[in-house]
Short mmCIF file of C-alpha atoms in Angstrom, two decimals:
data_model
loop_
_atom_site.label_atom_id
_atom_site.label_comp_id
_atom_site.label_asym_id
_atom_site.label_seq_id
_atom_site.Cartn_x
_atom_site.Cartn_y
_atom_site.Cartn_z
CA MET A 131 19.00 11.80 19.48
CA VAL A 132 21.76 9.63 17.99
CA LYS A 133 20.04 6.51 19.30
CA LYS A 134 16.79 7.63 17.71
CA ARG A 135 18.46 8.08 14.31
CA VAL A 136 20.12 4.67 14.57
CA THR A 137 16.76 3.08 15.41
CA VAL A 138 15.06 4.75 12.44
CA ALA A 139 17.88 3.74 10.08
CA PHE A 140 17.73 0.16 11.37
CA LEU A 141 13.97 0.05 10.86
CA PHE A 142 14.34 1.39 7.30
CA ALA A 143 16.94 -1.29 6.49
CA LEU A 144 14.82 -4.00 8.08
CA THR A 145 11.75 -2.82 6.16
CA ALA A 146 13.65 -2.85 2.86
CA LEU A 147 14.90 -6.38 3.57
CA SER A 148 11.41 -7.57 4.52
CA LEU A 149 9.89 -6.03 1.39
CA TYR A 150 12.52 -7.75 -0.73
CA PHE A 151 11.69 -11.15 0.77
CA CYS A 152 7.98 -10.43 0.34
CA TYR A 153 8.70 -9.73 -3.34
CA LEU A 154 10.44 -13.11 -3.62
CA LEU A 155 7.38 -14.78 -2.07
CA PHE A 156 4.86 -13.10 -4.37
CA GLN A 157 6.96 -12.85 -7.55
CA PRO A 158 5.85 -16.26 -9.00
CA PHE A 159 2.22 -15.16 -8.60
CA LEU A 160 2.65 -11.56 -9.71
CA LYS A 161 0.84 -11.89 -13.05
CA PRO A 162 -2.30 -13.65 -11.72
CA LEU A 163 -2.44 -11.19 -8.80
CA LEU A 164 -2.21 -8.19 -11.12
CA SER A 165 -4.79 -9.79 -13.42
CA ALA A 166 -7.17 -10.12 -10.47
CA VAL A 167 -6.67 -6.45 -9.57
CA VAL A 168 -7.42 -5.34 -13.15
CA ILE A 169 -10.55 -7.51 -13.35
CA ALA A 170 -11.73 -6.37 -9.92
CA VAL A 171 -11.44 -2.69 -10.84
CA VAL A 172 -13.27 -3.16 -14.16
CA PHE A 173 -16.09 -5.30 -12.75
CA PHE A 174 -16.46 -3.65 -9.34
CA PRO A 175 -19.53 -1.59 -10.45
CA LEU A 176 -21.18 -4.91 -11.39
CA HIS A 177 -20.27 -6.30 -7.96
CA VAL A 178 -21.84 -3.27 -6.29
CA GLN A 179 -25.11 -3.98 -8.11
CA ILE A 180 -25.00 -7.64 -7.06
CA GLN A 181 -24.18 -6.68 -3.48
CA ARG A 182 -27.34 -4.55 -3.29
CA LYS A 183 -29.43 -7.64 -3.97
CA VAL A 184 -27.30 -10.21 -2.10
CA LYS A 185 -26.67 -8.86 1.39
CA ASN A 186 -24.21 -11.52 2.50
CA ALA A 187 -20.71 -10.25 1.60
CA SER A 188 -19.16 -13.68 0.91
CA LEU A 189 -22.12 -14.88 -1.15
CA ALA A 190 -22.18 -11.64 -3.16
CA SER A 191 -18.45 -11.98 -3.88
CA PHE A 192 -18.95 -15.60 -4.95
CA VAL A 193 -21.78 -14.58 -7.31
CA SER A 194 -19.68 -11.74 -8.75
CA THR A 195 -16.65 -13.99 -9.28
CA THR A 196 -18.80 -16.67 -10.95
CA THR A 197 -20.44 -14.04 -13.16
CA VAL A 198 -17.05 -12.73 -14.29
CA LEU A 199 -15.90 -16.29 -15.00
CA LEU A 200 -18.97 -16.97 -17.15
CA LEU A 201 -18.63 -13.65 -18.99
CA ILE A 202 -15.06 -14.56 -19.94
CA VAL A 203 -15.23 -18.34 -20.41
CA LEU A 204 -18.54 -18.87 -22.23
CA PRO A 205 -17.77 -16.56 -25.20
CA ALA A 206 -14.28 -18.04 -25.46
CA VAL A 207 -15.61 -21.62 -25.51
CA ALA A 208 -18.27 -20.74 -28.10
CA VAL A 209 -15.68 -19.12 -30.38
CA LEU A 210 -13.28 -22.08 -29.99
CA LEU A 211 -16.00 -24.57 -30.92
CA ALA A 212 -16.93 -22.51 -33.98
CA ILE A 213 -13.26 -22.25 -34.99
CA LYS A 214 -12.88 -26.01 -34.64
CA ALA A 215 -15.81 -26.62 -37.01
CA GLU A 216 -14.53 -24.10 -39.57
CA ILE A 217 -11.00 -25.53 -39.50
CA ALA A 218 -12.38 -29.05 -39.97
CA ASP A 219 -14.32 -27.90 -43.05
CA LEU A 220 -11.27 -26.10 -44.42
CA TYR A 221 -9.06 -29.15 -43.88
CA SER A 222 -11.60 -31.34 -45.71
CA LEU A 223 -11.67 -28.91 -48.65
CA ILE A 224 -7.87 -28.77 -48.96
CA ASP A 225 -7.60 -32.54 -48.52
CA ARG A 226 -10.16 -33.12 -51.28
CA LYS A 227 -8.51 -30.64 -53.64
CA SER A 228 -5.04 -32.04 -53.04
CA ALA A 229 -6.28 -35.62 -53.50
CA GLU A 230 -7.65 -34.68 -56.90
CA SER A 231 -4.20 -33.36 -57.88
CA GLY A 232 -2.26 -36.33 -56.53
CA GLY A 233 -1.14 -34.72 -53.24
CA LEU A 234 -0.66 -31.37 -51.55
CA SER A 235 2.67 -30.50 -53.20
CA PRO A 236 1.46 -31.05 -56.78
CA TYR A 237 -1.72 -29.14 -55.94
CA VAL A 238 0.22 -26.14 -54.62
CA SER A 239 2.60 -26.31 -57.59
CA HIS A 240 -0.35 -26.26 -59.97
CA LEU A 241 -1.82 -23.21 -58.23
CA LEU A 242 1.49 -21.35 -58.45
CA GLU A 243 1.87 -21.73 -62.20
CA ARG A 244 -0.24 -18.68 -63.14
CA PRO A 245 1.21 -16.15 -60.63
CA ILE A 246 4.77 -17.31 -61.36
CA ALA A 247 4.15 -16.97 -65.10
CA TRP A 248 2.77 -13.43 -64.59
CA ILE A 249 5.73 -12.38 -62.43
CA GLY A 250 8.10 -13.94 -64.96
CA ARG A 251 7.02 -11.40 -67.57
CA TYR A 252 8.67 -8.62 -65.58
CA VAL A 253 11.37 -10.41 -63.55
CA ASP A 254 13.86 -13.04 -64.60
CA LEU A 255 13.00 -16.03 -62.40
CA SER A 256 15.15 -18.60 -64.17
CA GLN A 257 17.75 -18.62 -61.38
CA TYR A 258 15.16 -18.90 -58.60
CA ASP A 259 13.28 -22.04 -57.60
CA LEU A 260 10.22 -20.24 -56.24
CA ARG A 261 8.07 -23.34 -56.28
CA GLY A 262 10.56 -25.37 -54.29
CA SER A 263 11.21 -22.51 -51.86
CA LEU A 264 7.50 -22.04 -51.17
CA LEU A 265 6.92 -25.75 -50.61
CA GLU A 266 9.86 -25.78 -48.19
CA ARG A 267 8.36 -22.82 -46.32
CA LEU A 268 5.04 -24.64 -46.13
CA ARG A 269 6.77 -27.66 -44.59
CA GLU A 270 8.54 -25.40 -42.09
CA LEU A 271 5.23 -23.73 -41.24
CA SER A 272 3.63 -27.12 -40.62
CA ALA A 273 6.48 -28.14 -38.31
CA PHE A 274 6.21 -24.81 -36.48
CA ILE A 275 2.46 -25.22 -35.95
CA VAL A 276 2.97 -28.74 -34.57
CA ALA A 277 5.71 -27.53 -32.19
CA GLU A 278 3.60 -24.59 -31.00
CA GLY A 279 0.69 -26.95 -30.44
CA TRP A 280 2.79 -29.10 -28.11
CA GLN A 281 3.98 -26.01 -26.24
CA LEU A 282 0.37 -24.92 -25.85
CA VAL A 283 -0.53 -28.29 -24.35
CA GLY A 284 2.47 -28.08 -22.03
CA GLY A 285 1.49 -24.60 -20.86
CA LEU A 286 -2.13 -25.57 -20.22
CA THR A 287 -1.40 -26.70 -16.65
CA ASN A 288 0.33 -23.44 -15.84
CA PHE A 289 -2.61 -21.52 -17.33
CA ILE A 290 -5.12 -23.42 -15.18
CA VAL A 291 -3.09 -22.79 -12.01
CA ASN A 292 -2.83 -19.06 -12.76
CA ALA A 293 -6.56 -18.91 -13.53
CA VAL A 294 -7.41 -20.52 -10.18
CA ILE A 295 -5.12 -18.07 -8.34
CA THR A 296 -6.71 -15.16 -10.22
CA LEU A 297 -10.25 -16.22 -9.35
CA PHE A 298 -9.32 -16.93 -5.72
CA THR A 299 -7.77 -13.47 -5.39
CA LEU A 300 -10.67 -11.88 -7.23
CA PHE A 301 -13.12 -13.29 -4.68
CA PHE A 302 -11.32 -11.59 -1.78
CA LEU A 303 -10.87 -8.35 -3.72
CA PHE A 304 -14.62 -8.22 -4.27
CA ARG A 305 -15.38 -9.09 -0.65
CA GLU A 306 -12.78 -6.91 1.06
CA GLY A 307 -11.82 -4.38 -1.63
CA ARG A 308 -13.09 -1.34 0.24
CA SER A 309 -11.47 -2.34 3.54
CA MET A 310 -8.19 -3.10 1.75
CA ARG A 311 -8.26 0.36 0.25
CA ARG A 312 -8.89 1.96 3.66
CA ARG A 313 -6.04 -0.01 5.25
CA ALA A 314 -3.68 0.94 2.42
CA ALA A 315 -4.69 4.59 2.82
CA ALA A 316 -3.99 4.39 6.57
CA ILE A 317 -0.50 2.95 5.97
CA LEU A 318 0.53 5.51 3.34
CA PRO A 319 2.01 8.73 4.81
CA LEU A 320 -0.26 10.86 2.61
CA SER A 321 -3.24 13.11 3.18
CA THR A 322 -6.76 11.96 2.33
CA GLU A 323 -6.78 14.12 -0.80
CA GLN A 324 -3.44 12.73 -1.97
CA VAL A 325 -4.53 9.12 -1.40
CA GLU A 326 -7.75 9.73 -3.32
CA LYS A 327 -5.82 11.30 -6.19
CA LEU A 328 -3.43 8.32 -6.32
CA PHE A 329 -6.14 5.64 -6.21
CA SER A 330 -8.45 7.42 -8.65
CA GLY A 331 -5.55 7.77 -11.10
CA VAL A 332 -4.94 4.02 -10.97
CA GLU A 333 -8.65 3.17 -11.37
CA ASN A 334 -9.18 5.57 -14.28
CA THR A 335 -6.09 4.23 -16.04
CA ILE A 336 -7.16 0.60 -15.70
CA ILE A 337 -10.73 1.30 -16.83
CA GLY A 338 -9.59 3.51 -19.71
CA THR A 339 -7.03 0.94 -20.84
CA VAL A 340 -9.49 -1.97 -20.74
CA TYR A 341 -12.29 -0.10 -22.49
CA GLY A 342 -9.88 1.37 -25.02
CA GLY A 343 -8.48 -2.10 -25.76
CA LEU A 344 -11.97 -3.54 -26.23
CA VAL A 345 -12.95 -0.76 -28.64
CA VAL A 346 -9.76 -1.24 -30.67
CA ALA A 347 -10.31 -5.00 -30.77
CA ALA A 348 -13.89 -4.52 -31.96
CA VAL A 349 -12.81 -2.09 -34.70
CA GLN A 350 -10.02 -4.39 -35.90
CA GLY A 351 -12.34 -7.39 -35.89
CA ALA A 352 -14.93 -5.45 -37.90
CA LEU A 353 -12.29 -4.43 -40.46
CA VAL A 354 -11.06 -8.02 -40.83
CA GLY A 355 -14.63 -9.34 -41.13
CA LEU A 356 -15.45 -6.69 -43.75
CA ALA A 357 -12.42 -7.64 -45.84
CA LEU A 358 -13.22 -11.36 -45.61
CA TRP A 359 -16.83 -10.69 -46.65
CA ILE A 360 -15.79 -8.63 -49.67
CA LEU A 361 -13.23 -11.24 -50.74
CA GLY A 362 -15.72 -14.10 -50.42
CA ILE A 363 -14.22 -15.97 -47.43
CA PRO A 364 -16.78 -18.26 -45.74
CA SER A 365 -18.16 -17.19 -42.31
CA PRO A 366 -16.77 -13.62 -42.30
CA VAL A 367 -18.75 -12.64 -39.17
CA LEU A 368 -17.34 -15.54 -37.17
CA TRP A 369 -13.77 -14.84 -38.25
CA GLY A 370 -14.29 -11.15 -37.50
CA VAL A 371 -15.24 -12.08 -33.92
CA VAL A 372 -12.22 -14.38 -33.72
CA ALA A 373 -10.02 -11.54 -34.98
CA SER A 374 -11.39 -9.33 -32.19
CA PHE A 375 -10.31 -11.93 -29.63
CA PHE A 376 -6.84 -12.22 -31.13
CA ALA A 377 -6.55 -8.41 -31.31
CA LEU A 378 -6.36 -8.44 -27.50
CA LEU A 379 -3.23 -10.60 -27.60
CA PRO A 380 0.12 -8.83 -28.02
CA LEU A 381 2.47 -9.91 -30.84
CA VAL A 382 -0.25 -12.19 -32.28
CA GLY A 383 -3.06 -9.80 -33.12
CA THR A 384 -5.44 -10.09 -36.04
CA ALA A 385 -2.71 -11.65 -38.20
CA ALA A 386 -3.77 -14.95 -36.63
CA VAL A 387 -6.92 -14.63 -38.77
CA TRP A 388 -6.12 -12.69 -41.92
CA LEU A 389 -2.77 -14.42 -42.58
CA PRO A 390 -4.27 -17.96 -42.71
CA ALA A 391 -7.12 -16.51 -44.77
CA ALA A 392 -4.62 -15.06 -47.23
CA LEU A 393 -2.87 -18.44 -47.43
CA TYR A 394 -6.26 -20.07 -48.02
CA LEU A 395 -6.92 -17.71 -50.92
CA LEU A 396 -3.45 -18.44 -52.30
CA VAL A 397 -3.95 -22.20 -52.04
CA THR A 398 -7.35 -22.00 -53.74
CA GLY A 399 -5.87 -20.02 -56.64
CA SER A 400 -7.11 -16.50 -55.76
CA TRP A 401 -3.64 -15.05 -55.39
CA ILE A 402 -4.70 -11.45 -56.21
CA LYS A 403 -7.26 -11.57 -53.40
CA ALA A 404 -4.55 -13.01 -51.15
CA ILE A 405 -2.28 -10.03 -51.83
CA VAL A 406 -5.15 -7.57 -51.25
CA LEU A 407 -6.00 -9.19 -47.92
CA ALA A 408 -2.36 -9.24 -46.79
CA VAL A 409 -1.92 -5.54 -47.64
CA TRP A 410 -5.20 -4.68 -45.88
CA GLY A 411 -4.20 -6.63 -42.78
CA MET A 412 -0.70 -5.16 -42.52
CA PHE A 413 -1.28 -1.53 -43.42
CA VAL A 414 -4.88 -0.87 -42.35
CA VAL A 415 -5.86 -3.29 -39.59
CA GLY A 416 -2.38 -3.45 -38.09
CA THR A 417 -1.81 0.31 -38.15
CA ILE A 418 -5.11 1.33 -36.58
CA ASP A 419 -4.09 -0.30 -33.28
CA ASN A 420 -1.05 1.98 -32.98
CA VAL A 421 -3.17 5.06 -33.68
CA LEU A 422 -6.52 4.39 -32.03
CA ARG A 423 -5.50 2.71 -28.76
CA PRO A 424 -3.30 5.57 -27.39
CA TYR A 425 -5.92 8.11 -28.46
CA LEU A 426 -8.77 6.33 -26.65
CA ILE A 427 -6.76 5.75 -23.49
CA SER A 428 -5.41 9.30 -23.31
CA GLY A 429 -8.96 10.68 -23.42
CA ARG A 430 -9.78 9.18 -20.00
CA VAL A 431 -6.35 9.04 -18.41
CA GLN A 432 -5.43 12.65 -19.30
CA MET A 433 -1.94 11.80 -20.52
CA HIS A 434 -0.24 12.64 -23.77
CA THR A 435 -0.92 10.15 -26.56
CA LEU A 436 2.82 9.61 -27.15
CA LEU A 437 3.34 8.65 -23.50
CA ILE A 438 0.43 6.22 -23.68
CA PHE A 439 1.90 4.69 -26.83
CA PHE A 440 5.22 3.90 -25.16
CA ALA A 441 3.53 2.82 -21.91
CA VAL A 442 1.32 0.29 -23.72
CA PHE A 443 3.98 -1.28 -25.91
CA GLY A 444 6.67 -1.03 -23.25
CA GLY A 445 4.33 -2.78 -20.84
CA VAL A 446 3.72 -5.55 -23.38
CA ASN A 447 7.49 -5.98 -23.74
CA VAL A 448 7.92 -6.42 -19.98
CA PHE A 449 4.68 -8.09 -18.80
CA GLY A 450 3.27 -9.66 -21.97
CA PHE A 451 -0.50 -9.42 -22.44
CA LEU A 452 -0.95 -7.97 -18.95
CA GLY A 453 1.35 -5.10 -19.91
CA LEU A 454 -1.46 -3.61 -22.04
CA PHE A 455 -3.03 -2.56 -18.74
CA ILE A 456 -0.09 -2.46 -16.31
CA GLY A 457 2.14 -0.23 -18.47
CA PRO A 458 -0.25 2.77 -18.47
CA VAL A 459 -0.97 2.21 -14.76
CA ILE A 460 2.74 2.42 -13.90
CA LEU A 461 3.05 5.60 -15.93
CA ALA A 462 -0.08 7.11 -14.36
CA VAL A 463 1.14 6.32 -10.82
CA THR A 464 4.54 7.84 -11.63
CA ILE A 465 3.00 11.04 -12.99
CA THR A 466 0.67 11.28 -9.97
CA ILE A 467 3.56 10.82 -7.53
CA LEU A 468 5.60 13.46 -9.34
CA GLY A 469 2.63 15.82 -9.05
CA LEU A 470 2.36 15.13 -5.32
CA LEU A 471 6.11 15.74 -4.91
CA ARG A 472 5.78 19.02 -6.80
CA ASP A 473 2.97 20.15 -4.48
CA GLU A 474 4.94 19.14 -1.41
CA ALA A 475 8.04 20.90 -2.71
CA LYS A 476 6.07 24.12 -3.17
CA SER A 477 4.68 23.84 0.33
CA PHE A 478 8.10 23.06 1.81
CA SER A 479 9.76 25.96 -0.01
CA GLY A 480 7.10 28.28 1.39
CA TYR A 481 7.87 27.27 4.93
CA TRP A 482 11.61 27.45 4.26
CA LEU A 483 11.44 31.02 2.94
CA ALA A 484 8.95 32.23 5.54
CA GLU A 485 10.24 34.83 8.01
CA PRO A 486 9.00 35.32 11.57
CA GLY A 487 5.61 37.00 11.42
CA ASN A 488 5.28 36.28 7.67
CA PRO A 489 3.09 33.19 7.03
CA PRO A 490 4.07 30.66 4.30
CA SER A 491 0.99 31.51 2.24
CA ALA A 492 2.15 35.10 1.92
CA VAL A 493 5.60 33.97 0.79
CA GLN A 494 4.06 31.69 -1.85
CA GLU A 495 1.93 34.56 -3.13
CA GLU A 496 5.02 36.77 -3.40
CA THR A 497 6.97 34.08 -5.25
#
């Protein structure tokens, strides 16, 4: 008996050590692997439809992976090309306007004369060099944009590598997803009902989080596009779509669209419109994400909205963009496991309190 306990303890220690080294092996690829799992769960119904028409498992997985790639890449490329054309037109307009005024700084200074004069009626601005401060901030913003551009170029290689790993993993998840699930269920020391409850909780959370995020992004993009249309910004529909894309990115959000638009209005002399757009972006578009996303996710995941709120933004803090989906999944798995432990504890207490000749079910009914 002592030897048996020593063997079990040794195996537990060896398993923990092996799992730790496995974590070290997979840790550099954790984000692309988790991304592949999220994409596979969301698009698996599409893969099932493809598999009904393409009987070969490998070919069906290849078609599904290619379809997912096209669904993600083609819209992104189209939006980027449209953004490039709009930015080129905007740069030409500002360059022409500034050339007429003898340069960008004199042009900006000329535009600021009216708002500064209006503010000066109510506030003493004699001791403040607002014009110089704003020009300095514009120079700092230009330097920041250049630096971020170089960082983006430097991170492009890493992005391509992660994308390849994600697609490679996605192919095998499509091809062997069902068998992987069966093998995982066989390894776990849980009943069939418990395994199904655990896996269904993860799937519902991922699907609810993705669909909820897409709905929030669409609503935010529509609100930004509506504001741009009312304020007379060119191509409001395009920039609304772009805002929807940026709404999916944590920390960036729709401010990547409405903030440059507000600066554009300020530079072109419409400073009242610029203030209106900034207020709309901060207090309407920015706030709706915090309210609508937890509500939409909690409807499918069956968790309290407050818990979803902290799971989403806590996940973003830990995992970045992927945390939008992984945070609620971690919380859902934890709640499911606690529920399973509660059920097992009730069952165990029934057997513990049972007397000879008195079955556990009777004890549970008495308690």
